[in-house]
Amino acid sequence: MSAYTQIAIAAGLAAGLALGHCSSKAYGQNSQEQSWSIVIHGGAGVIERGQMDEATEAAYRDALNHALDLGGEVLSQGGSSLDAIETVIRYLEDDPKFNAGRGAVFTSEGHNELDASIMRGDNRQAGAVAGVTRVRHPIALARAVMEQSPHVMLMGEGAEHFAASQDLEIVAPSYFFTERRWASMLRRVDQLGLERPMRPEGAPDPMPVQEGALDIMEREHAFGTVGVVARDQAGLTAAGTSTGGTTAKQWGRVGDSPIIGAGTYAEGACGVSSTGTGEYFIRLNVAARICQRIALAGEDMQAAADGVIQDELGVMGGDGGIIILYDGAPGWSYNTAGMYRAAWSAQTGRVVSIYSDEP
Ligand code: GLY
């Protein structure tokens, strides 16, 4: 059960969000004094009431609450938005409930190929990695690419050599193995009429997977990704995203998450992280498009986000959503039944939501 208690700090609901499950942690600040803010997602998809049992739902809410705690701790102590993003995404990459790091979906060949990116809004520096299979925290590698290399994007083995040179943690590919994702991939491979891959070397002995839970995981992780946008006390807005991509992806497929402008973007006071069918997010350049509708067309944050996600993306046939911070105010927009999401700001207090009938 969640240790979090519901408290009502109704201080300003400028972003249209209401307070959800709240932690007892306050970091010595009241909401009026808080100059930092953070918004988090854990993926979007067909996440509807009644599909998850109580324990599973509570586990997701606890994870999102803990992610807020981690980010709030960094930001309230004067840490940078980049540190908050890396800290929170590392945690989500270690949590097998989310499609990033450990618990990532499998390719049709039976591998976990991981993508991540990060960008800062003040100077547009960015870093990204695609198709890494041995780096425990792809978000840390994306940040190292941004800060310690002359490049923006590295892929595959070269990215892993760079990770080793930066003393980042390298793990055996089997570290990322989870039974649920393996079973989901086999089911999808069967649907596609492909040959089943061999169980990976080092994977644990097969275990039965609860059928209902597997169904949920398959649906929600059609679009699974994790992402964070944060603004620190110095006013730096930054965004980061990490994913295992799509179940049974083939041929070295790369989605939007490591693509700056599509899966992650930050410019000035605007930051966006995406989750959804990457092929559509890439073609629409979703994350940058939203920030630029605000900056160039003068649109309101929510109108810009909804215009891209509900209208443009929807018309193209793409599914998914985004989280956004603009001038420190958090928001989100998604065209799926639900999205794992959380925010903490002066305007909203703490919010943790899953379903579409929640704030
Ligand atoms: N949005 C994650 C992907 O398409 O890979």
Coordinates of C-alpha atoms and ligand atoms in Angstrom, one line a residue:
M1 CA 0.0 0.0 0.0
S2 CA 1.0 3.6 -0.6
A3 CA 2.5 5.4 2.3
Y4 CA 1.3 8.7 0.8
T5 CA -1.5 10.6 2.3
Q6 CA -3.9 12.9 0.5
I7 CA -3.6 16.5 1.6
A8 CA -5.2 19.5 0.1
I9 CA -2.9 22.3 -0.9
A10 CA -5.1 24.0 -3.4
A11 CA -2.6 26.8 -4.0
G12 CA -3.3 28.0 -7.5
L13 CA -4.4 25.6 -10.2
A14 CA -3.1 27.8 -13.0
A15 CA -2.1 24.9 -15.2
G16 CA -5.6 23.4 -14.7
L17 CA -4.3 20.6 -12.6
A18 CA -5.6 19.5 -9.2
L19 CA -3.8 17.9 -6.3
G20 CA -3.6 14.1 -6.2
H21 CA -1.9 11.7 -3.9
C22 CA 0.7 13.6 -1.9
S23 CA 3.8 12.9 0.0
S24 CA 4.4 14.1 3.5
K25 CA 7.7 15.4 2.3
A26 CA 7.7 19.2 1.9
Y27 CA 11.4 20.1 1.9
G28 CA 10.8 23.2 4.1
Q29 CA 9.0 25.1 1.4
N30 CA 5.4 26.1 1.0
S31 CA 4.0 26.1 -2.5
Q32 CA 4.2 29.9 -2.8
E33 CA 7.9 30.0 -2.2
Q34 CA 8.7 27.1 -4.5
S35 CA 10.6 28.4 -7.6
W36 CA 11.4 25.0 -9.1
S37 CA 9.0 22.6 -10.8
I38 CA 9.0 19.1 -12.3
V39 CA 6.7 17.0 -14.5
I40 CA 7.2 13.3 -15.1
H41 CA 5.7 10.6 -17.3
G42 CA 5.9 6.8 -17.3
G43 CA 4.3 6.1 -20.7
A44 CA 0.9 6.4 -22.3
G45 CA -1.5 3.8 -23.7
V46 CA -4.7 1.9 -23.2
I47 CA -4.7 2.3 -19.5
E48 CA -8.3 2.3 -18.3
R49 CA -10.0 1.8 -14.9
G50 CA -10.7 -1.8 -14.2
Q51 CA -7.9 -3.2 -16.2
M52 CA -5.3 -3.1 -13.4
D53 CA -5.7 -4.8 -10.1
E54 CA -5.5 -2.6 -7.0
A55 CA -2.0 -3.7 -6.1
T56 CA -0.6 -3.0 -9.6
E57 CA -2.2 0.5 -9.7
A58 CA -0.9 1.3 -6.2
A59 CA 2.6 0.2 -7.3
Y60 CA 2.5 2.6 -10.2
R61 CA 1.3 5.5 -8.0
D62 CA 4.0 4.7 -5.5
A63 CA 6.6 4.7 -8.2
L64 CA 5.4 8.1 -9.5
N65 CA 5.3 9.5 -6.0
H66 CA 8.8 8.3 -5.3
A67 CA 10.0 9.8 -8.6
L68 CA 8.5 13.1 -7.5
D69 CA 10.3 12.8 -4.1
L70 CA 13.6 12.2 -5.8
G71 CA 13.2 15.1 -8.2
G72 CA 11.9 17.4 -5.5
E73 CA 14.8 16.6 -3.2
V74 CA 17.4 17.6 -5.9
L75 CA 15.6 20.7 -6.9
S76 CA 14.6 22.0 -3.4
Q77 CA 18.2 21.7 -2.4
G78 CA 19.3 23.9 -5.3
G79 CA 20.4 21.1 -7.6
S80 CA 20.2 21.5 -11.3
S81 CA 17.3 20.5 -13.5
L82 CA 19.8 18.1 -15.3
D83 CA 20.6 16.4 -12.0
A84 CA 16.9 16.1 -11.2
I85 CA 16.1 14.6 -14.7
E86 CA 19.0 12.1 -14.5
T87 CA 18.2 11.1 -10.9
V88 CA 14.5 10.5 -11.6
I89 CA 15.1 8.7 -15.0
R90 CA 17.8 6.5 -13.5
Y91 CA 15.2 5.4 -10.9
L92 CA 12.6 4.7 -13.5
E93 CA 15.2 2.9 -15.7
D94 CA 15.8 0.6 -12.7
D95 CA 12.1 -0.1 -12.1
P96 CA 10.9 -3.1 -14.2
K97 CA 7.3 -1.7 -14.4
F98 CA 8.4 0.9 -16.9
N99 CA 9.7 0.4 -20.5
A100 CA 13.1 1.8 -20.0
G101 CA 16.4 0.3 -18.7
R102 CA 15.6 -2.9 -16.8
G103 CA 12.1 -3.9 -17.9
A104 CA 12.5 -2.6 -21.4
V105 CA 10.7 -4.4 -24.2
F106 CA 12.5 -6.9 -26.4
T107 CA 13.2 -6.7 -30.1
S108 CA 11.9 -9.6 -32.3
E109 CA 15.5 -11.0 -32.2
G110 CA 15.3 -11.2 -28.3
H111 CA 17.4 -8.2 -27.4
N112 CA 16.8 -5.0 -25.4
E113 CA 17.9 -2.0 -27.4
L114 CA 17.7 1.2 -25.4
D115 CA 17.4 4.8 -26.5
A116 CA 17.6 8.1 -24.5
S117 CA 18.1 11.8 -24.9
I118 CA 18.5 15.0 -22.9
M119 CA 18.4 18.7 -23.7
R120 CA 18.9 22.0 -21.9
G121 CA 16.8 25.0 -22.8
D122 CA 19.3 27.8 -22.1
N123 CA 21.9 27.0 -24.8
R124 CA 20.2 24.1 -26.7
Q125 CA 23.0 21.6 -25.8
A126 CA 21.7 18.1 -26.2
G127 CA 22.9 14.5 -26.0
A128 CA 21.3 11.2 -27.3
V129 CA 22.0 7.5 -27.6
A130 CA 20.3 4.8 -29.6
G131 CA 20.4 1.0 -29.6
V132 CA 22.6 0.5 -26.6
T133 CA 22.4 -3.0 -25.0
R134 CA 24.8 -2.9 -22.1
V135 CA 24.5 0.5 -20.4
R136 CA 22.6 0.3 -17.2
H137 CA 21.4 4.0 -17.3
P138 CA 21.0 5.2 -20.9
I139 CA 20.0 8.7 -19.6
A140 CA 23.4 9.1 -17.9
L141 CA 25.1 8.2 -21.2
A142 CA 22.9 10.7 -23.1
R143 CA 24.0 13.4 -20.6
A144 CA 27.7 12.3 -21.0
V145 CA 27.3 12.7 -24.7
M146 CA 26.0 16.2 -24.2
E147 CA 28.6 17.2 -21.6
Q148 CA 31.7 15.2 -22.4
S149 CA 31.7 14.7 -26.2
P150 CA 31.7 17.0 -29.2
H151 CA 28.6 15.1 -30.6
V152 CA 24.9 15.1 -30.1
M153 CA 24.0 11.4 -30.9
L154 CA 25.9 8.1 -30.5
M155 CA 24.6 4.7 -31.3
G156 CA 25.3 1.0 -30.6
E157 CA 28.7 -0.3 -29.8
G158 CA 30.4 3.0 -30.3
A159 CA 28.1 4.5 -27.7
E160 CA 29.0 1.7 -25.4
H161 CA 32.7 2.2 -25.8
F162 CA 32.1 5.9 -25.0
A163 CA 30.1 4.9 -21.9
A164 CA 33.0 2.7 -20.7
S165 CA 35.4 5.6 -21.2
Q166 CA 33.1 7.7 -19.0
D167 CA 33.1 5.1 -16.2
L168 CA 29.4 4.5 -16.6
E169 CA 28.0 1.2 -15.4
I170 CA 28.1 -1.5 -18.0
V171 CA 26.0 -4.6 -17.4
A172 CA 25.4 -7.9 -19.1
P173 CA 22.5 -7.7 -21.6
S174 CA 20.5 -10.2 -19.4
Y175 CA 20.4 -7.5 -16.7
F176 CA 17.5 -6.0 -18.6
F177 CA 15.5 -9.3 -18.9
T178 CA 12.0 -9.5 -17.4
E179 CA 9.7 -12.4 -17.9
R180 CA 6.7 -10.2 -18.8
R181 CA 8.4 -8.4 -21.6
W182 CA 9.8 -11.7 -22.9
A183 CA 6.3 -13.2 -23.0
S184 CA 4.9 -10.1 -24.6
M185 CA 7.5 -10.2 -27.3
L186 CA 6.9 -13.9 -28.0
R187 CA 3.2 -13.2 -28.4
R188 CA 3.9 -10.4 -30.8
V189 CA 6.4 -12.4 -32.8
D190 CA 3.8 -15.2 -33.1
Q191 CA 1.3 -12.6 -34.4
L192 CA 3.8 -11.4 -37.0
G193 CA 4.6 -15.0 -38.0
L194 CA 8.3 -14.5 -37.2
E195 CA 10.6 -17.2 -35.8
R196 CA 10.8 -17.1 -32.0
P197 CA 14.3 -16.1 -30.8
M198 CA 16.3 -18.1 -28.3
R199 CA 16.0 -17.2 -24.7
P200 CA 19.0 -14.9 -23.9
E201 CA 22.1 -16.3 -22.3
G202 CA 22.1 -15.4 -18.6
A203 CA 18.3 -15.0 -18.4
P204 CA 16.7 -16.6 -15.3
D205 CA 14.8 -19.9 -15.6
P206 CA 11.3 -19.4 -17.2
M207 CA 8.6 -18.4 -14.8
P208 CA 4.8 -18.4 -15.4
V209 CA 3.4 -14.9 -16.1
Q210 CA 0.0 -13.9 -14.8
E211 CA -2.2 -13.7 -17.9
G212 CA -4.2 -10.6 -16.9
A213 CA -1.2 -8.7 -15.9
L214 CA 0.5 -9.6 -19.1
D215 CA -2.4 -8.2 -21.2
I216 CA -2.1 -4.9 -19.4
M217 CA 1.6 -4.7 -19.8
E218 CA 1.3 -5.4 -23.5
R219 CA -1.2 -2.7 -24.1
E220 CA 0.4 0.0 -22.0
H221 CA 3.8 -0.6 -23.2
A222 CA 2.8 -0.3 -26.8
F223 CA 3.8 3.3 -26.1
G224 CA 6.0 2.9 -23.0
T225 CA 8.7 5.5 -22.4
V226 CA 9.7 7.5 -19.4
G227 CA 10.4 11.2 -19.4
V228 CA 11.1 14.2 -17.1
V229 CA 11.0 18.0 -17.6
A230 CA 12.3 20.2 -14.8
R231 CA 13.1 23.8 -14.0
D232 CA 15.6 24.5 -11.3
Q233 CA 15.9 27.4 -8.9
A234 CA 18.4 29.1 -11.3
G235 CA 15.7 29.0 -14.0
L236 CA 17.2 26.4 -16.2
T237 CA 14.5 24.3 -18.0
A238 CA 15.6 20.9 -19.4
A239 CA 14.0 17.7 -20.7
G240 CA 15.0 14.1 -20.9
T241 CA 13.5 10.8 -22.2
S242 CA 14.4 7.1 -22.0
T243 CA 12.8 4.0 -23.6
G244 CA 13.2 0.4 -24.8
G245 CA 11.1 1.3 -27.9
T246 CA 8.3 -0.9 -29.2
T247 CA 7.7 -4.6 -28.5
A248 CA 9.2 -6.9 -31.2
K249 CA 10.7 -4.0 -33.1
Q250 CA 12.9 -5.2 -36.0
W251 CA 15.9 -4.2 -38.2
G252 CA 17.5 -1.8 -35.7
R253 CA 14.3 0.3 -35.5
V254 CA 14.8 3.6 -33.6
G255 CA 11.8 5.6 -32.3
D256 CA 11.4 9.3 -31.3
S257 CA 12.9 9.1 -27.8
P258 CA 16.5 9.8 -28.8
I259 CA 15.5 12.2 -31.6
I260 CA 16.0 15.8 -30.4
G261 CA 12.9 17.7 -31.5
A262 CA 10.6 14.7 -31.6
G263 CA 11.0 12.8 -28.3
T264 CA 12.8 15.5 -26.3
Y265 CA 13.1 19.3 -26.7
A266 CA 14.0 22.3 -24.6
E267 CA 14.3 25.9 -25.7
G268 CA 14.2 28.8 -23.3
A269 CA 11.5 28.3 -20.7
C270 CA 9.8 25.5 -22.7
G271 CA 10.6 21.8 -22.3
V272 CA 8.8 18.7 -23.6
S273 CA 9.2 14.9 -23.3
S274 CA 7.1 12.6 -25.6
T275 CA 5.7 9.1 -25.3
G276 CA 3.9 7.4 -28.1
T277 CA 4.2 5.7 -31.5
G278 CA 7.6 7.1 -32.4
E279 CA 7.2 7.0 -36.1
Y280 CA 4.5 9.7 -35.9
F281 CA 6.3 11.8 -33.3
I282 CA 9.4 11.9 -35.6
R283 CA 7.5 12.9 -38.7
L284 CA 5.6 15.7 -36.8
N285 CA 8.7 16.8 -34.8
V286 CA 6.3 16.8 -31.8
A287 CA 8.3 18.2 -28.9
A288 CA 9.9 21.1 -30.8
R289 CA 6.6 21.8 -32.6
I290 CA 4.8 22.4 -29.4
C291 CA 7.5 24.8 -28.0
Q292 CA 7.7 26.6 -31.3
R293 CA 3.9 27.1 -31.5
I294 CA 4.2 28.8 -28.1
A295 CA 7.3 30.9 -29.0
L296 CA 6.4 31.8 -32.6
A297 CA 2.6 31.7 -32.7
G298 CA 2.2 33.0 -29.2
E299 CA -0.2 30.2 -28.3
D300 CA -1.1 29.3 -24.8
M301 CA 0.8 26.3 -23.5
Q302 CA -2.2 23.9 -23.2
A303 CA -3.6 25.1 -26.6
A304 CA -0.2 24.4 -28.3
A305 CA 0.1 21.0 -26.7
D306 CA -3.5 20.0 -27.5
G307 CA -3.2 21.4 -31.0
V308 CA -0.3 19.1 -31.7
I309 CA -1.4 16.0 -29.8
Q310 CA -5.2 16.0 -30.1
D311 CA -5.4 17.5 -33.6
E312 CA -2.3 17.1 -35.7
L313 CA -1.0 13.8 -34.3
G314 CA -4.5 12.4 -34.1
V315 CA -5.2 13.2 -37.7
M316 CA -2.0 11.5 -38.8
G317 CA -3.1 8.4 -36.8
G318 CA -0.4 8.7 -34.1
D319 CA -1.1 7.7 -30.5
G320 CA 0.5 9.0 -27.3
G321 CA 1.2 12.1 -25.4
I322 CA 3.6 14.6 -23.9
I323 CA 4.5 16.4 -20.7
I324 CA 5.5 20.0 -20.8
L325 CA 6.8 22.8 -18.6
Y326 CA 6.5 26.4 -19.8
D327 CA 7.7 29.2 -17.5
G328 CA 7.7 26.6 -14.7
A329 CA 4.0 25.7 -15.2
P330 CA 3.5 21.9 -15.8
G331 CA 1.0 20.4 -18.3
W332 CA 0.3 17.4 -20.4
S333 CA -1.7 16.3 -23.3
Y334 CA -2.4 12.7 -24.5
N335 CA -4.8 11.1 -27.0
T336 CA -4.7 7.7 -25.4
A337 CA -7.0 6.4 -22.6
G338 CA -4.4 7.1 -19.9
M339 CA -0.9 8.2 -19.1
Y340 CA 1.3 7.6 -16.1
R341 CA 2.1 11.1 -15.0
A342 CA 3.0 13.4 -12.1
A343 CA 3.8 17.0 -11.5
W344 CA 5.0 19.2 -8.6
S345 CA 5.1 23.0 -8.9
A346 CA 4.0 26.1 -7.1
Q347 CA 0.9 26.3 -9.3
T348 CA -0.2 22.8 -8.8
G349 CA 1.3 21.3 -5.7
R350 CA 1.8 17.6 -6.1
V351 CA -0.2 15.7 -8.7
V352 CA -0.1 11.9 -9.5
S353 CA -2.5 10.6 -12.1
I354 CA -3.0 7.6 -14.4
Y355 CA -6.5 7.7 -15.9
S356 CA -8.2 10.3 -18.1
D357 CA -10.9 11.1 -15.5
E358 CA -8.1 12.4 -13.2
P359 CA -6.6 15.9 -13.3
Ligands
GLY1 N1 8.1 6.5 -28.1 C1 9.0 5.5 -28.0 C2 9.3 4.8 -29.3 O1 8.5 4.9 -30.3 O2 10.3 4.2 -29.4

